[in-house]
XYZ file of C-alpha atoms in Angstrom:
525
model
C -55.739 30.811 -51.124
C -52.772 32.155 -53.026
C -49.946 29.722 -54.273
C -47.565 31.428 -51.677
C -50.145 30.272 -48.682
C -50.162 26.897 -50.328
C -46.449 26.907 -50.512
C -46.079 27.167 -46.800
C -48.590 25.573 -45.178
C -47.525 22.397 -47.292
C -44.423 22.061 -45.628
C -43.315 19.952 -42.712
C -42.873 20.888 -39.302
C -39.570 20.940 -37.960
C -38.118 17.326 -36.762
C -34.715 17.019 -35.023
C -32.571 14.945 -36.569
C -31.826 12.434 -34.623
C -35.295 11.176 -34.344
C -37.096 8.755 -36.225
C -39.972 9.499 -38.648
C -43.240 9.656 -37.537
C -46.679 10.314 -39.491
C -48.237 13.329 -39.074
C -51.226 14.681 -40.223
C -51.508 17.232 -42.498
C -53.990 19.988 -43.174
C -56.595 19.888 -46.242
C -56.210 22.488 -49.086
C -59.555 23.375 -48.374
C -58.804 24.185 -44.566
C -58.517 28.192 -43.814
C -55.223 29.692 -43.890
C -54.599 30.207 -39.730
C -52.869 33.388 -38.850
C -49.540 32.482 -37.660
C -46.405 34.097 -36.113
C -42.950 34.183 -36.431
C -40.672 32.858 -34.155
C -36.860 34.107 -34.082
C -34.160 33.368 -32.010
C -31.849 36.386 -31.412
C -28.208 36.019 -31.590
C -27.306 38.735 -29.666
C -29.270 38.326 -26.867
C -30.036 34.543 -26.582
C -33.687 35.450 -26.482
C -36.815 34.351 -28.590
C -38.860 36.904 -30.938
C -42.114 36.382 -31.745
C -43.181 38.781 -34.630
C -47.696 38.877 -35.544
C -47.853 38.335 -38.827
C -50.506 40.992 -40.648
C -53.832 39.418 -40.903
C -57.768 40.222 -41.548
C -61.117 38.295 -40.460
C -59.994 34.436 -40.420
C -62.933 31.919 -39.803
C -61.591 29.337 -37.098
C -61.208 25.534 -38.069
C -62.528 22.982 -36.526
C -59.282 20.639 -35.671
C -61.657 17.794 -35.945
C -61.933 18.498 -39.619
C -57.933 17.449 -40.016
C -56.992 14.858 -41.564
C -55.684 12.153 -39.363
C -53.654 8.815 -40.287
C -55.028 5.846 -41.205
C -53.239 2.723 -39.297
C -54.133 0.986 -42.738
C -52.942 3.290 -45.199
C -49.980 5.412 -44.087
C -49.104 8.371 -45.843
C -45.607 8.948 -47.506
C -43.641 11.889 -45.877
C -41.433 13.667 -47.969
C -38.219 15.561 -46.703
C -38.331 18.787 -46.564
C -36.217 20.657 -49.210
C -35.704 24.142 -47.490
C -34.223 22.917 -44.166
C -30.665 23.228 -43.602
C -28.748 21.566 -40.831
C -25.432 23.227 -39.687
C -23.227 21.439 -36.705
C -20.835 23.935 -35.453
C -18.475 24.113 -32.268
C -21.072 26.571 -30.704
C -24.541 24.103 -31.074
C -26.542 22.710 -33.349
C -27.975 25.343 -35.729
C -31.025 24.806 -38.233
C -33.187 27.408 -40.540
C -36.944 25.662 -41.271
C -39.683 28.346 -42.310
C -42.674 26.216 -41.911
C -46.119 26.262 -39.560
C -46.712 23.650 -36.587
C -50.193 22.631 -35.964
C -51.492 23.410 -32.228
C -51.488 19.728 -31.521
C -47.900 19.074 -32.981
C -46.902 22.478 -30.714
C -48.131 20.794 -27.768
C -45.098 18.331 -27.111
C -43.022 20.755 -29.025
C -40.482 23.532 -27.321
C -43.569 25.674 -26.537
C -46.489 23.645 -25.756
C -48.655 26.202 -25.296
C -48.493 28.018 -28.558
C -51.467 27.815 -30.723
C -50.090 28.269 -34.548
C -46.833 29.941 -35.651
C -43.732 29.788 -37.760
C -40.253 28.323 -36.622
C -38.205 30.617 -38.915
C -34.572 29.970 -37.002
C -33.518 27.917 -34.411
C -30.350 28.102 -32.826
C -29.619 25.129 -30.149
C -26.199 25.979 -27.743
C -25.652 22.237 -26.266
C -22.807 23.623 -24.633
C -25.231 25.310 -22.219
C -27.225 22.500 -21.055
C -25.683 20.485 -18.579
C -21.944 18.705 -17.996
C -19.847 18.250 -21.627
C -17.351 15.818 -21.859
C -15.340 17.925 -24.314
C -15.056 20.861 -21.730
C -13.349 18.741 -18.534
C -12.655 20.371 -15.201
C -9.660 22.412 -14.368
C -8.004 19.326 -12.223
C -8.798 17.093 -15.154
C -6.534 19.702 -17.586
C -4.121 19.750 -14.788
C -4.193 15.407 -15.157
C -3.899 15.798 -18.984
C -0.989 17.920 -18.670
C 0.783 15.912 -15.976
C 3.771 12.962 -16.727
C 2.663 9.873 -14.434
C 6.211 7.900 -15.475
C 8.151 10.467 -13.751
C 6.458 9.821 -9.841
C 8.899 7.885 -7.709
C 6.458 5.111 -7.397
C 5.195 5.047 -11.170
C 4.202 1.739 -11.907
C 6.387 2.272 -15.498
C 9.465 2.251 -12.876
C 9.066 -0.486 -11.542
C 12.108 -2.082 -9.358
C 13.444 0.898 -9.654
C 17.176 1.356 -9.263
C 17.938 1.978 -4.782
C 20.208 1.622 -2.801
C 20.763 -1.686 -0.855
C 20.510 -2.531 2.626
C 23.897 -0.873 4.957
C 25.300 0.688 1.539
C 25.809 4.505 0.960
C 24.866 4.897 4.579
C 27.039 7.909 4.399
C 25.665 10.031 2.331
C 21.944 8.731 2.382
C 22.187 10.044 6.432
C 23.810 13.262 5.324
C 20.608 13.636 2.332
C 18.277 13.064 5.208
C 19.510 15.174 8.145
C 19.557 18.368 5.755
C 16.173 17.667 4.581
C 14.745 17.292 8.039
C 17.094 20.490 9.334
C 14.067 22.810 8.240
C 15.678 25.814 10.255
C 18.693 25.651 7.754
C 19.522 28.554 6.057
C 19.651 26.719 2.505
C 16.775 25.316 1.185
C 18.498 23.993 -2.046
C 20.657 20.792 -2.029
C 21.862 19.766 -5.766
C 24.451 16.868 -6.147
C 26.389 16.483 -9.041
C 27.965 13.096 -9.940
C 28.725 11.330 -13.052
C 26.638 8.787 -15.086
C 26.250 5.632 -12.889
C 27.597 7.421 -9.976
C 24.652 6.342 -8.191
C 22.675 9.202 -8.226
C 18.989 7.853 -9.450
C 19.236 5.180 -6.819
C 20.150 7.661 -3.880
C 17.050 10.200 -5.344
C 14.736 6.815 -5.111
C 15.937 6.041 -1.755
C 15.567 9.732 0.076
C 11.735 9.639 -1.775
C 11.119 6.347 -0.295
C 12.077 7.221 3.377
C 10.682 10.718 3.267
C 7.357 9.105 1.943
C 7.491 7.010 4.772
C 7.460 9.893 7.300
C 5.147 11.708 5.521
C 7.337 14.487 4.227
C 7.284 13.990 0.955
C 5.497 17.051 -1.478
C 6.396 15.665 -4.865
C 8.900 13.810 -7.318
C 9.825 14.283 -10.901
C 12.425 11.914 -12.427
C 13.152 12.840 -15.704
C 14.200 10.434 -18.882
C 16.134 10.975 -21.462
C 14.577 7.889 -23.359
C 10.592 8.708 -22.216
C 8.970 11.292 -24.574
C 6.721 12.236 -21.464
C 9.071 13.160 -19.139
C 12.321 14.494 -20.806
C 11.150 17.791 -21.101
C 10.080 20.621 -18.513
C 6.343 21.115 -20.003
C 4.858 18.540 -17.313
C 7.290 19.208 -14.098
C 5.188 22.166 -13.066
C 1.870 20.507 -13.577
C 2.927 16.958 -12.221
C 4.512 18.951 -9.200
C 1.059 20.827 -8.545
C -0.670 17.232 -9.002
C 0.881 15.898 -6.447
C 0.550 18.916 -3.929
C -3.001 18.953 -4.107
C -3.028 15.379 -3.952
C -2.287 16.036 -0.752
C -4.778 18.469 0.535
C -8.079 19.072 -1.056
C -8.143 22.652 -0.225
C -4.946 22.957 -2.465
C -6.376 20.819 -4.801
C -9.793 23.312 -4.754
C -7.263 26.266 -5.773
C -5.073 24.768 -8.090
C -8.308 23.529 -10.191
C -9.604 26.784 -9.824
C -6.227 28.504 -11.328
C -6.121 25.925 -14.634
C -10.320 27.257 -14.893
C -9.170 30.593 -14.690
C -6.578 30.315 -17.241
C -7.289 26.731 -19.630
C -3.881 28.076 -21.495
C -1.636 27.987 -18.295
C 0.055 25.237 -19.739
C 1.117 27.056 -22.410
C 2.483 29.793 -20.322
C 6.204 30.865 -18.792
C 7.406 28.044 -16.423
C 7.227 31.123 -13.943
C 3.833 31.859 -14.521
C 3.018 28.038 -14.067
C 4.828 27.846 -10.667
C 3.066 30.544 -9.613
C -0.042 30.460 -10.211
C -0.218 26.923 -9.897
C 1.857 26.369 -6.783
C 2.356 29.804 -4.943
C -0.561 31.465 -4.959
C -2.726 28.981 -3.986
C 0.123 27.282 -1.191
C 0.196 31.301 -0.014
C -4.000 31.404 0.114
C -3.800 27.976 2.107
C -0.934 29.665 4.463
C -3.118 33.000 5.499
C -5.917 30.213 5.920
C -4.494 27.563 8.992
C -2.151 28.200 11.558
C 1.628 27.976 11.789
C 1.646 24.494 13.619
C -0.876 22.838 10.455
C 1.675 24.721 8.007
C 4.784 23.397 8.738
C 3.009 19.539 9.551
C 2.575 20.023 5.663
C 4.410 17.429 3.295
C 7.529 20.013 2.139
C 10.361 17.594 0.395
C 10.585 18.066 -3.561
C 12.817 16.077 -5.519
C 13.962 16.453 -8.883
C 15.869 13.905 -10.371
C 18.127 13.665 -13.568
C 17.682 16.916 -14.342
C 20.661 16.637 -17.529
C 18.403 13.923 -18.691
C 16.061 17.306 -20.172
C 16.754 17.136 -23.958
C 17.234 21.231 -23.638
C 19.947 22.874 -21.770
C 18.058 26.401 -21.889
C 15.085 24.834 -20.466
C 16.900 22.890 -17.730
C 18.576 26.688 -16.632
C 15.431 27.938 -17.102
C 13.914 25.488 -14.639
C 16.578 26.107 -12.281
C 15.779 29.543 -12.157
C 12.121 29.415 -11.667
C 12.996 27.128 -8.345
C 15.027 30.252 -7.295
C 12.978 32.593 -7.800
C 9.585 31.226 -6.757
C 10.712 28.469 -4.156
C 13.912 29.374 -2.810
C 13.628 33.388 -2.227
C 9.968 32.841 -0.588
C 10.851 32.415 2.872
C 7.568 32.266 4.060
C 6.857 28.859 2.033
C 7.805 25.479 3.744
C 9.714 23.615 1.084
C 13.149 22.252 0.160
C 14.155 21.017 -2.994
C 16.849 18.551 -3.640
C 17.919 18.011 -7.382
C 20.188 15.483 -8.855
C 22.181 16.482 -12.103
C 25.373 15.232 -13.865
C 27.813 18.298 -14.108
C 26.455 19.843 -17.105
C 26.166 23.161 -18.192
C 23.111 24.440 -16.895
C 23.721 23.217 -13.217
C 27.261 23.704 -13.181
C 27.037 27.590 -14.572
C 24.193 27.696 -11.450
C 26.527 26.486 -9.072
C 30.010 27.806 -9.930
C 31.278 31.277 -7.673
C 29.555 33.446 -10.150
C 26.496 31.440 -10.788
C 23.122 32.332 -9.223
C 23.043 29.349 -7.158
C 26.515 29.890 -5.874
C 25.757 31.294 -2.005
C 21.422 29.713 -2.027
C 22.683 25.849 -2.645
C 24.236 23.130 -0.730
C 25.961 21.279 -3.100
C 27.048 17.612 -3.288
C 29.819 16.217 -5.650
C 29.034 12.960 -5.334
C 31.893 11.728 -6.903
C 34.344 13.490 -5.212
C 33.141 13.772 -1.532
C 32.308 10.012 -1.284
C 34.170 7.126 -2.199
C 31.532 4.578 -2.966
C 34.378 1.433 -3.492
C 33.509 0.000 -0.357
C 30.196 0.184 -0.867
C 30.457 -1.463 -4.260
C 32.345 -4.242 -2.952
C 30.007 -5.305 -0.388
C 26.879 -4.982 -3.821
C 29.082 -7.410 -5.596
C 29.342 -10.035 -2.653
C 26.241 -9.959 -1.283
C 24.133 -9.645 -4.527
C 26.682 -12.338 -6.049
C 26.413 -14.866 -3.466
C 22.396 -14.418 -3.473
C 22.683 -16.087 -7.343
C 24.818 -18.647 -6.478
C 22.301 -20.083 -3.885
C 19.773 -19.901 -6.188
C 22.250 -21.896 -9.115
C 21.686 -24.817 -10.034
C 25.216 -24.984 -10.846
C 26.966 -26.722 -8.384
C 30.633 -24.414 -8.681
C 28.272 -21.294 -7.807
C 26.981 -22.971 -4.882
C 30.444 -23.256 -3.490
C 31.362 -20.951 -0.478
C 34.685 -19.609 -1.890
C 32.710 -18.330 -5.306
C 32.758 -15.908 -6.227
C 36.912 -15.470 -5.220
C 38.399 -12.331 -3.291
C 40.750 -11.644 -6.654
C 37.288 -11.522 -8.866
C 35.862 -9.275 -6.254
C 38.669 -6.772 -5.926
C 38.923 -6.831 -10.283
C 35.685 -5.763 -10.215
C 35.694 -3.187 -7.649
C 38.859 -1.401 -9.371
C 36.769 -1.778 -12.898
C 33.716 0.122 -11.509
C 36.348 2.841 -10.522
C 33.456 4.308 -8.009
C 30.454 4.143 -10.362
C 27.878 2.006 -9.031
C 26.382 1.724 -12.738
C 29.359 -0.967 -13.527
C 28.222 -2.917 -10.419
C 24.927 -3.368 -11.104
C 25.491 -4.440 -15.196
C 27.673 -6.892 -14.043
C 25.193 -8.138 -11.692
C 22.924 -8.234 -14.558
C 24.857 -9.841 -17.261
C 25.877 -12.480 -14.094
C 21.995 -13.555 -13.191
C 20.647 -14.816 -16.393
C 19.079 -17.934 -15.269
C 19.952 -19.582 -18.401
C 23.628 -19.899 -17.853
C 25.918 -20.581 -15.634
C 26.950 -17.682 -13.445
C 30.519 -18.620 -12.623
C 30.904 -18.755 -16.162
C 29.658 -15.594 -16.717
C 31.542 -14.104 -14.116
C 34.679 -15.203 -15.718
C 33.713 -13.913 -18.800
C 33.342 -10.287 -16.891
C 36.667 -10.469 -15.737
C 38.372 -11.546 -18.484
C 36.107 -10.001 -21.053
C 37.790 -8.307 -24.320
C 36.220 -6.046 -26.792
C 36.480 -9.115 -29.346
C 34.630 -11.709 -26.766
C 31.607 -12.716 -28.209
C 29.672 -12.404 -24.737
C 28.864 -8.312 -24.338
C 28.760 -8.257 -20.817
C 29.131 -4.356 -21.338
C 26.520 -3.663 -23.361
C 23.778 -1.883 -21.360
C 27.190 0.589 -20.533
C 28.055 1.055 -23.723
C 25.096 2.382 -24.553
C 24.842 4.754 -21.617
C 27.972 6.363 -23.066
C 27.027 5.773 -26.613
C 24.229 8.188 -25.458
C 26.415 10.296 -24.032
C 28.863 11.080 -26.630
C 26.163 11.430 -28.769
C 24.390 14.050 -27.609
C 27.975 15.992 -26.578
C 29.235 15.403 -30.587
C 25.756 16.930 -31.572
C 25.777 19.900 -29.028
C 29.529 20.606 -29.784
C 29.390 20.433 -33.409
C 26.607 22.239 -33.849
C 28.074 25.224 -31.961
C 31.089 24.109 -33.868
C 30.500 22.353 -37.773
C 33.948 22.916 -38.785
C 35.808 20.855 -36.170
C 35.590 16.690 -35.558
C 34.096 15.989 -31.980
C 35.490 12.535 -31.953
C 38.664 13.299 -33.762
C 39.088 15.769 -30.448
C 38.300 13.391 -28.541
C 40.564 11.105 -29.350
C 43.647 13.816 -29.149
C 42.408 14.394 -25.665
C 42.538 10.593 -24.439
C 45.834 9.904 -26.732
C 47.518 12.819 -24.098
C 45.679 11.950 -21.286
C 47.164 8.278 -21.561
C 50.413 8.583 -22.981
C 53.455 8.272 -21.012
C 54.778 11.132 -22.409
C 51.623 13.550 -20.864
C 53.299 13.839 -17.566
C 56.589 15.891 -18.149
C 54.215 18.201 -20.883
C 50.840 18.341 -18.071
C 51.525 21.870 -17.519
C 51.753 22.483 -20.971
C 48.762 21.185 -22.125
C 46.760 22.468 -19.621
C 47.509 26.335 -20.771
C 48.364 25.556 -24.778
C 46.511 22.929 -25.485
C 43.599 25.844 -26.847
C 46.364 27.049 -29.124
C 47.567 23.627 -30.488
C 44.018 22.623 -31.631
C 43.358 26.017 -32.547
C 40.210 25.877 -29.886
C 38.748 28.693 -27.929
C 40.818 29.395 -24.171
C 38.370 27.893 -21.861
C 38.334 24.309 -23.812
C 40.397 22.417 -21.472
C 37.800 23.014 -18.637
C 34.819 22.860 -20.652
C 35.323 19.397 -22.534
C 37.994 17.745 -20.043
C 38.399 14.373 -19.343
C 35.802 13.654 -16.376
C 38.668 12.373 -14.524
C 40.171 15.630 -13.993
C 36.956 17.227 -12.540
């Protein structure tokens, strides 16, 4: 035998990895060299070559002639040195030249091969079977989804609503256009400013519309949530809840993210429609009229200036028109909630895209909610004074008609007032008709902060208006503006010059024409 023969029939056969050692018996130097073949796995085609190997007259051994292990004296097996294992993203992948007894080949990957060599061996776990790292298209669509922004997220919990016989008003007027399916508009956005009341109206319409089974989907965005103050997860979390719904949508929307893994990354267009269109317009040519329309068909989109990027909140807006809005055939309406910022108010203004397709709400205008805030205050305080131990809150003439009214012209309409006050008042670890009195009387140098869950709301929002507007703007003072523009507004010398200010104003601070209307006073809207 020649030192190459030696060589190879010397070596190991091939073990996987990841089991444990086990003696084998190996073949005497004195045993005839067996004719063996190759066996290669082809890249290409995923298929096995077996190559004969050249050989002449070979006597046959007897296998009874191997040498077996001894249960008293095991044998030492050495690793092999010429085998290299290569994990990789496509399988497991190992090169071995070496020759397999027939007995070893037996439980092997071809047990009924004789003798031959394992010279590659290319193992594609991804074909074999379910793999966790390759989930399902609804399981993408889950991954991609924001579960703090559904109306009844468990993160929002007690969410802000509207009480019992308040904003009756407008909450009928909310209702009777979403349940007027035959009119023309299919768009309702109200505008209103921060604290107007706007989140707790939203959570009230999704709350009566889920309980007449009308409800498609919800989105309430966050300024102050990382997973839900962007538009990346409205589409997806949208599309959740839709199929949600009906398992047929559900088939086709799972089916769409399969198609396409990267939809996600895609267009907000492209996501609406190939995640909600196309497979709503499938379901449509699929049951009749009557199952159509019986169809859950209320969307509602809440906060949407609470989306940390104005181009993306226009963008948004347009992707409703164009997919939602100018499809007649499809079934839903979509009501949206926004404080009068750019991108809604550009939408909605005479020249805006939104202008003639939209019926739009300014809350703050259209409904005076001071009635409404005075019967909050007595009801909600009169609920903590029964529950005082203090006897002074107990009391039927607490809290007094004067507090009542000093409140209600403090709020000046915005519900947000009413319900810190409320706050600040029910902290079981002091007195509330002490606390009340500190409301009323409160001063910026009081030790109590009352206030200070509103200040921060309009910390916020100054914030983010100095950053936008000096940005745009880096050689002008937000604040120093600011402060020229609430100096005039105040004065009692603004009156006789109101004219004036409104047309030169631009000129005085050397600002651009439209500046008056673009960063007025929200008391002038």
């Amino acid at each position: 035998m020649t030192s190459k023969a030696k060589a190879t029939s010397s070596k190991l056969p091939l073990r996987w990895p990841w089991l444990k050692k086990r003696n084998v018996g190996q073949q005497p130097e004195n045993q005839p060299e067996v004719p063996t073949r190759q066996v290669d796995l082809d890249r290409e085609t995923n298929s096995v070559r077996i190559q004969p190997v050249p050989r002449g007259p070979v006597p046959v051994g007897n296998p009874s002639n191997h040498a077996t292990p001894s249960s008293s004296e095991e044998r030492r097996l050495e690793e092999p040195t010429s085998r290299e294992a290569r994990a990789s993203t496509s399988g497991l992948e190992m090169t071995q030249v070496t020759t397999v007894s027939s007995a070893e080949a037996s439980s092997s990957l071809f047990p009924n091969a004789s003798n031959f060599v394992v010279k590659r061996l290319h193992v594609d776990a991804s074909q074999h079977g379910s793999n966790s790292n390759d989930p399902s298209g609804w399981e993408r669509l889950l991954q991609n989804t924001a579960p703090n922004a559904l109306h009844d997220s468990d993160y929002r919990f007690d969410p802000p609503k509207c009480d019992e016989d308040t904003r009756v008003e407008v909450t009928g007027e909310l209702m009777g256009w979403i349940q007027d399916r035959d009119s023309p508009q299919r768009l309702l956005c109200m505008t209103g400013a921060a604290g107007s009341g706007k989140s707790a109206l939203q959570q009230t319409v999704a709350e009566e519309c889920s309980g007449l089974d009308i409800l498609a989907s919800t989105f309430f965005f966050s300024s102050t949530d990382p997973t839900r103050n962007t538009v990346s997860a409205v589409i997806p979390t949208i599309a959740y809840q839709l199929g949600f719904n009906n398992p047929t949508l559900r088939e086709a929307i799972s089916a769409a993210v399969n198609k396409d893994p990267l939809i996600f990354k895609k267009s907000l267009k492209t996501q609406m429609n190939r995640l909600i269109i196309t497979p709503f317009e499938d379901l449509s040519k699929a049951i009749l009229k009557p199952e159509l329309t019986a169809l859950p068909y209320a969307i509602l989109i809440d906060g949407l200036d609470e989306c940390t990027d104005e181009q993306r909140q226009a963008e948004l807006l347009a992707t409703i028109d164009d997919c939602l809005i100018q499809n007649d055939p499809l079934p839903f309406r979509v009501f949206i909630t926004s404080r009068p910022e750019w991108a809604i108010r550009s939408a909605l203004e005479v020249a805006g895209h939104l202008y003639d397709k939209a019926y739009h709400i300014q809350l703050s205008d259209q409904y005076d909610a001071s009635g409404d805030i005075r019967r909050v205050l007595w009801r909600r305080l009169r609920d903590i004074g029964r529950r005082s131990g203090d006897t002074r809150a107990q009391s039927p003439s607490w809290p007094s008609k004067e507090e009542i009214e000093t409140l209600v012209v403090n709020a000046s309409g915005q519900f947000i007032y009413a319900a810190t006050v409320i706050k600040f008042v029910s902290e079981r670890r002091s007195s509330p008709v002490d606390r009340l009195r500190s409301v009323v009387t409160w001063t910026p140098e009081d030790r109590a902060q009352p206030f200070a869950a509103l200040d921060l709301l309009y910390t916020n929002i100054l914030s983010a208006a100095k950053e936008a507007y000096e940005a745009a703007h880096p050689e002008r003072d937000f604040l120093l503006l600011l402060r020229a523009y609430q100096l005039m507004q105040y004065s009692d010398w603004i009156s006789p010059l109101f004219s004036l200010f409104a047309s030169d104003v631009a000129e005085l601070f050397d600002l651009e024409d439209n500046a008056h209307s673009t960063y007025r006073s929200p008391d002038y809207d």
